[in-house]
Amino acid sequence: GAVVSQHPSWVICKSGTSVKIECRSLDFQATTMFWYRQFPKQSLMLMATSNEGSKATYEQGVEKDKFLINHASLTLSTLTVTSAHPEDSSFYICSARVGGDTQYFGPGTRLTVL
Amino acid sequence: GENVEQHPSTLSVQEGDSAVIKCTYSDSASNYFPWYKQELGKGPQLIIDIRSNVGEKKDQRIAVTLNKTAKHFSLHITETQPEDSAVYFCAASIEDDKIIFGKGTRLHILP
């Protein structure tokens, strides 16, 4: 199957700082990428849909000024958590869509905000 | 919007036995149904998917069935092995739209 990578795999930061997470499709071009958030023992919560070259579409309740998404190329999307606070600590996962519907997920990034 | 219900939330089966996880969806327009396996600390891995134009799909020990009339679909794992222990998510989507996930089933394979 298609391979999606994320970097970093884990990050610890101080409250008030910003953190950038990269999502790359390694062996295919993805016109659409998705960002999810997952709390322990819960399902994936879609945060936003990212289309190459256009602004991301955020789900209801997700602050677009706090979670900045950039999809600059067909193989790279970034999520920046601005002014992070402890409640932003979570597992962030991206996915990339191949063809009409199949999504392949990255390995996730664990963010801990102290 | 689409709503996906998944049962059971936890499932324990003896190694070698079969495991069945069931999901229902609400939007009759949904036409794509993937299943993901997530191991601890990792991202979800697509294990099998089915589209609305077929009723069943099989890949080695894994099979998925779809009943469009009843709006439910199921995952069947036969001859379970310890490495099958994980959380399994069902999902549904309309082509080109976002995927809606179930709440997950934690599968334990007992020795």
mmCIF file of C-alpha atoms in Angstrom:
data_model
loop_
_atom_site.group_PDB
_atom_site.id
_atom_site.type_symbol
_atom_site.label_atom_id
_atom_site.label_comp_id
_atom_site.label_asym_id
_atom_site.label_seq_id
_atom_site.Cartn_x
_atom_site.Cartn_y
_atom_site.Cartn_z
ATOM 1 C CA GLY A 1 0.000 0.000 0.000
ATOM 2 C CA ALA A 2 0.869 3.655 -0.159
ATOM 3 C CA VAL A 3 3.273 4.988 2.470
ATOM 4 C CA VAL A 4 2.678 8.113 4.537
ATOM 5 C CA SER A 5 5.295 9.430 6.929
ATOM 6 C CA GLN A 6 5.106 11.924 9.762
ATOM 7 C CA HIS A 7 7.789 13.904 11.481
ATOM 8 C CA PRO A 8 8.487 14.104 14.307
ATOM 9 C CA SER A 9 7.097 10.918 15.837
ATOM 10 C CA TRP A 10 6.987 12.570 19.234
ATOM 11 C CA VAL A 11 7.633 16.052 20.571
ATOM 12 C CA ILE A 12 7.676 17.674 23.981
ATOM 13 C CA CYS A 13 7.389 21.429 24.196
ATOM 14 C CA LYS A 14 6.804 24.168 26.712
ATOM 15 C CA SER A 15 3.472 25.893 27.045
ATOM 16 C CA GLY A 16 3.205 28.904 24.737
ATOM 17 C CA THR A 17 5.522 27.626 22.038
ATOM 18 C CA SER A 18 4.560 26.495 18.543
ATOM 19 C CA VAL A 19 5.095 23.051 17.097
ATOM 20 C CA LYS A 20 5.132 22.017 13.438
ATOM 21 C CA ILE A 21 4.270 18.487 12.314
ATOM 22 C CA GLU A 22 5.032 17.303 8.790
ATOM 23 C CA CYS A 23 3.071 14.757 6.800
ATOM 24 C CA ARG A 24 4.505 13.334 3.595
ATOM 25 C CA SER A 25 3.223 10.906 1.018
ATOM 26 C CA LEU A 26 6.341 8.984 0.034
ATOM 27 C CA ASP A 27 5.417 7.074 -3.089
ATOM 28 C CA PHE A 28 2.383 8.848 -4.451
ATOM 29 C CA GLN A 29 0.940 12.299 -4.940
ATOM 30 C CA ALA A 30 -1.950 13.254 -2.695
ATOM 31 C CA THR A 31 -4.249 16.037 -3.721
ATOM 32 C CA THR A 32 -6.033 15.733 -0.395
ATOM 33 C CA MET A 33 -4.627 15.166 3.074
ATOM 34 C CA PHE A 34 -6.450 14.987 6.366
ATOM 35 C CA TRP A 35 -5.443 15.795 9.919
ATOM 36 C CA TYR A 36 -6.881 13.903 12.863
ATOM 37 C CA ARG A 37 -6.547 14.100 16.588
ATOM 38 C CA GLN A 38 -6.893 11.107 18.875
ATOM 39 C CA PHE A 39 -7.196 11.059 22.639
ATOM 40 C CA PRO A 40 -6.359 7.889 24.610
ATOM 41 C CA LYS A 41 -8.803 5.045 24.033
ATOM 42 C CA GLN A 42 -10.913 7.141 21.702
ATOM 43 C CA SER A 43 -11.631 7.216 18.010
ATOM 44 C CA LEU A 44 -10.054 9.532 15.473
ATOM 45 C CA MET A 45 -11.468 13.022 15.326
ATOM 46 C CA LEU A 46 -11.140 14.802 11.993
ATOM 47 C CA MET A 47 -9.684 18.267 12.449
ATOM 48 C CA ALA A 48 -9.360 19.499 8.879
ATOM 49 C CA THR A 49 -9.176 18.585 5.226
ATOM 50 C CA SER A 50 -6.231 19.938 3.310
ATOM 51 C CA ASN A 51 -6.183 20.340 -0.456
ATOM 52 C CA GLU A 52 -2.986 21.163 -2.298
ATOM 53 C CA GLY A 53 -2.759 24.824 -3.164
ATOM 54 C CA SER A 54 -5.861 25.930 -1.318
ATOM 55 C CA LYS A 55 -6.958 26.764 2.200
ATOM 56 C CA ALA A 56 -7.792 23.951 4.549
ATOM 57 C CA THR A 57 -11.363 23.191 5.506
ATOM 58 C CA TYR A 58 -11.733 22.922 9.263
ATOM 59 C CA GLU A 59 -14.287 20.861 11.138
ATOM 60 C CA GLN A 60 -16.699 22.579 13.452
ATOM 61 C CA GLY A 61 -15.111 23.453 16.765
ATOM 62 C CA VAL A 62 -11.510 23.361 15.502
ATOM 63 C CA GLU A 63 -9.738 26.714 15.812
ATOM 64 C CA LYS A 64 -8.140 27.495 12.472
ATOM 65 C CA ASP A 65 -5.914 30.178 13.990
ATOM 66 C CA LYS A 66 -4.560 27.706 16.504
ATOM 67 C CA PHE A 67 -4.072 24.765 14.161
ATOM 68 C CA LEU A 68 -2.464 26.146 11.025
ATOM 69 C CA ILE A 69 -2.447 23.799 8.049
ATOM 70 C CA ASN A 70 -0.412 24.251 4.918
ATOM 71 C CA HIS A 71 -0.493 21.945 1.907
ATOM 72 C CA ALA A 72 2.254 23.414 -0.248
ATOM 73 C CA SER A 73 2.849 20.463 -2.531
ATOM 74 C CA LEU A 74 1.263 17.192 -3.612
ATOM 75 C CA THR A 75 3.458 15.282 -1.167
ATOM 76 C CA LEU A 76 3.650 17.531 1.888
ATOM 77 C CA SER A 77 1.186 18.960 4.373
ATOM 78 C CA THR A 78 2.103 20.589 7.670
ATOM 79 C CA LEU A 79 0.162 21.180 10.869
ATOM 80 C CA THR A 80 1.394 23.911 13.186
ATOM 81 C CA VAL A 81 0.008 24.022 16.700
ATOM 82 C CA THR A 82 0.438 27.641 17.734
ATOM 83 C CA SER A 83 0.834 28.772 21.328
ATOM 84 C CA ALA A 84 0.448 25.213 22.538
ATOM 85 C CA HIS A 85 -1.074 24.507 25.945
ATOM 86 C CA PRO A 86 -1.290 21.294 27.969
ATOM 87 C CA GLU A 87 -4.817 20.618 26.685
ATOM 88 C CA ASP A 88 -3.352 20.398 23.165
ATOM 89 C CA SER A 89 -1.410 17.316 24.205
ATOM 90 C CA SER A 90 -2.652 14.497 22.024
ATOM 91 C CA PHE A 91 -1.826 12.046 19.254
ATOM 92 C CA TYR A 92 -1.975 13.795 15.871
ATOM 93 C CA ILE A 93 -2.356 11.650 12.778
ATOM 94 C CA CYS A 94 -2.412 12.620 9.132
ATOM 95 C CA SER A 95 -3.731 10.687 6.177
ATOM 96 C CA ALA A 96 -3.462 11.044 2.444
ATOM 97 C CA ARG A 97 -6.122 10.122 -0.043
ATOM 98 C CA VAL A 98 -5.340 8.053 -3.091
ATOM 99 C CA GLY A 99 -7.846 8.018 -5.905
ATOM 100 C CA GLY A 100 -11.438 8.715 -4.982
ATOM 101 C CA ASP A 101 -11.705 7.409 -1.463
ATOM 102 C CA THR A 102 -8.891 5.267 -0.041
ATOM 103 C CA GLN A 103 -6.991 6.949 2.790
ATOM 104 C CA TYR A 104 -3.620 5.837 4.081
ATOM 105 C CA PHE A 105 -2.535 7.002 7.490
ATOM 106 C CA GLY A 106 0.776 8.164 8.847
ATOM 107 C CA PRO A 107 2.297 6.691 12.020
ATOM 108 C CA GLY A 108 1.170 9.610 14.162
ATOM 109 C CA THR A 109 2.895 12.280 16.244
ATOM 110 C CA ARG A 110 2.573 12.343 20.010
ATOM 111 C CA LEU A 111 2.575 15.900 21.303
ATOM 112 C CA THR A 112 3.139 16.601 24.981
ATOM 113 C CA VAL A 113 2.875 20.195 26.150
ATOM 114 C CA LEU A 114 4.391 20.894 29.553
ATOM 115 C CA GLY B 1 -24.578 13.642 8.353
ATOM 116 C CA GLU B 2 -23.241 10.110 8.449
ATOM 117 C CA ASN B 3 -23.117 8.254 11.768
ATOM 118 C CA VAL B 4 -21.286 4.972 12.256
ATOM 119 C CA GLU B 5 -22.020 2.685 15.198
ATOM 120 C CA GLN B 6 -19.588 -0.111 16.065
ATOM 121 C CA HIS B 7 -20.020 -3.133 18.356
ATOM 122 C CA PRO B 8 -18.685 -4.538 20.537
ATOM 123 C CA SER B 9 -16.357 -2.027 22.156
ATOM 124 C CA THR B 10 -14.244 -4.846 23.557
ATOM 125 C CA LEU B 11 -13.903 -8.411 22.318
ATOM 126 C CA SER B 12 -11.889 -11.290 23.720
ATOM 127 C CA VAL B 13 -11.490 -14.503 21.767
ATOM 128 C CA GLN B 14 -9.403 -17.601 22.217
ATOM 129 C CA GLU B 15 -6.460 -17.918 19.880
ATOM 130 C CA GLY B 16 -7.539 -19.857 16.811
ATOM 131 C CA ASP B 17 -11.188 -18.885 17.132
ATOM 132 C CA SER B 18 -12.987 -16.362 14.920
ATOM 133 C CA ALA B 19 -13.742 -12.741 15.745
ATOM 134 C CA VAL B 20 -16.615 -10.703 14.342
ATOM 135 C CA ILE B 21 -17.041 -6.946 14.616
ATOM 136 C CA LYS B 22 -20.221 -5.279 13.424
ATOM 137 C CA CYS B 23 -20.971 -1.754 12.250
ATOM 138 C CA THR B 24 -24.040 0.128 11.097
ATOM 139 C CA TYR B 25 -24.226 3.366 9.172
ATOM 140 C CA SER B 26 -26.979 5.902 8.719
ATOM 141 C CA ASP B 27 -26.468 7.533 5.319
ATOM 142 C CA SER B 28 -27.702 5.327 2.493
ATOM 143 C CA ALA B 29 -25.515 7.320 0.083
ATOM 144 C CA SER B 30 -22.329 5.955 1.684
ATOM 145 C CA ASN B 31 -20.539 3.709 -0.781
ATOM 146 C CA TYR B 32 -17.091 3.039 0.656
ATOM 147 C CA PHE B 33 -16.402 1.052 3.837
ATOM 148 C CA PRO B 34 -12.808 0.631 5.018
ATOM 149 C CA TRP B 35 -11.553 -1.199 8.088
ATOM 150 C CA TYR B 36 -8.469 -0.083 9.963
ATOM 151 C CA LYS B 37 -6.281 -1.812 12.538
ATOM 152 C CA GLN B 38 -4.459 0.346 15.053
ATOM 153 C CA GLU B 39 -1.733 -0.949 17.302
ATOM 154 C CA LEU B 40 -0.704 0.916 20.415
ATOM 155 C CA GLY B 41 1.136 4.135 19.631
ATOM 156 C CA LYS B 42 0.816 3.736 15.882
ATOM 157 C CA GLY B 43 -1.344 5.136 13.122
ATOM 158 C CA PRO B 44 -4.296 3.182 11.698
ATOM 159 C CA GLN B 45 -3.462 0.638 9.023
ATOM 160 C CA LEU B 46 -5.942 -0.136 6.256
ATOM 161 C CA ILE B 47 -6.584 -3.885 6.356
ATOM 162 C CA ILE B 48 -9.505 -4.289 3.994
ATOM 163 C CA ASP B 49 -12.181 -2.209 2.341
ATOM 164 C CA ILE B 50 -15.366 -2.809 0.429
ATOM 165 C CA ARG B 51 -17.383 -0.753 -1.957
ATOM 166 C CA SER B 52 -21.124 -0.741 -2.265
ATOM 167 C CA ASN B 53 -21.210 -2.672 -5.507
ATOM 168 C CA VAL B 54 -20.123 -5.903 -3.802
ATOM 169 C CA GLY B 55 -21.501 -7.837 -0.862
ATOM 170 C CA GLU B 56 -18.401 -9.617 0.358
ATOM 171 C CA LYS B 57 -14.635 -9.394 0.079
ATOM 172 C CA LYS B 58 -11.988 -11.696 1.447
ATOM 173 C CA ASP B 59 -8.242 -11.410 1.954
ATOM 174 C CA GLN B 60 -6.662 -14.472 3.550
ATOM 175 C CA ARG B 61 -7.994 -14.630 7.136
ATOM 176 C CA ILE B 62 -9.929 -11.393 6.888
ATOM 177 C CA ALA B 63 -13.321 -10.916 5.283
ATOM 178 C CA VAL B 64 -15.838 -8.121 5.174
ATOM 179 C CA THR B 65 -19.531 -8.383 4.378
ATOM 180 C CA LEU B 66 -21.882 -5.567 3.440
ATOM 181 C CA ASN B 67 -25.668 -5.468 3.594
ATOM 182 C CA LYS B 68 -26.755 -2.240 1.923
ATOM 183 C CA THR B 69 -30.418 -2.813 2.580
ATOM 184 C CA ALA B 70 -29.878 -3.086 6.310
ATOM 185 C CA LYS B 71 -27.013 -0.580 6.262
ATOM 186 C CA HIS B 72 -24.613 -2.753 8.153
ATOM 187 C CA PHE B 73 -21.229 -4.275 7.491
ATOM 188 C CA SER B 74 -19.038 -6.684 9.417
ATOM 189 C CA LEU B 75 -15.408 -7.706 9.768
ATOM 190 C CA HIS B 76 -14.597 -11.384 10.190
ATOM 191 C CA ILE B 77 -11.186 -12.599 11.304
ATOM 192 C CA THR B 78 -10.666 -16.356 11.240
ATOM 193 C CA GLU B 79 -7.983 -18.432 12.936
ATOM 194 C CA THR B 80 -7.042 -15.536 15.160
ATOM 195 C CA GLN B 81 -3.428 -15.097 16.201
ATOM 196 C CA PRO B 82 -1.782 -13.081 18.994
ATOM 197 C CA GLU B 83 -0.705 -10.420 16.506
ATOM 198 C CA ASP B 84 -4.352 -9.750 15.715
ATOM 199 C CA SER B 85 -4.676 -8.066 19.119
ATOM 200 C CA ALA B 86 -5.292 -4.371 18.402
ATOM 201 C CA VAL B 87 -8.039 -1.785 18.080
ATOM 202 C CA TYR B 88 -10.145 -2.090 14.949
ATOM 203 C CA PHE B 89 -12.085 0.793 13.435
ATOM 204 C CA CYS B 90 -14.814 0.581 10.834
ATOM 205 C CA ALA B 91 -15.622 3.609 8.713
ATOM 206 C CA ALA B 92 -17.969 4.808 6.025
ATOM 207 C CA SER B 93 -17.797 7.517 3.417
ATOM 208 C CA ILE B 94 -19.316 8.871 0.261
ATOM 209 C CA GLU B 95 -16.726 9.007 -2.503
ATOM 210 C CA ASP B 96 -14.504 12.075 -2.307
ATOM 211 C CA ASP B 97 -15.974 12.985 1.057
ATOM 212 C CA LYS B 98 -14.496 12.579 4.494
ATOM 213 C CA ILE B 99 -14.407 9.227 6.259
ATOM 214 C CA ILE B 100 -16.570 8.795 9.355
ATOM 215 C CA PHE B 101 -15.146 6.375 11.907
ATOM 216 C CA GLY B 102 -16.801 4.101 14.406
ATOM 217 C CA LYS B 103 -15.639 4.260 18.014
ATOM 218 C CA GLY B 104 -13.427 1.223 17.720
ATOM 219 C CA THR B 105 -13.275 -2.339 19.034
ATOM 220 C CA ARG B 106 -10.463 -3.460 21.272
ATOM 221 C CA LEU B 107 -9.707 -7.058 20.294
ATOM 222 C CA HIS B 108 -7.851 -9.291 22.739
ATOM 223 C CA ILE B 109 -6.585 -12.671 21.567
ATOM 224 C CA LEU B 110 -6.299 -14.982 24.552
ATOM 225 C CA PRO B 111 -3.554 -17.636 24.646
#
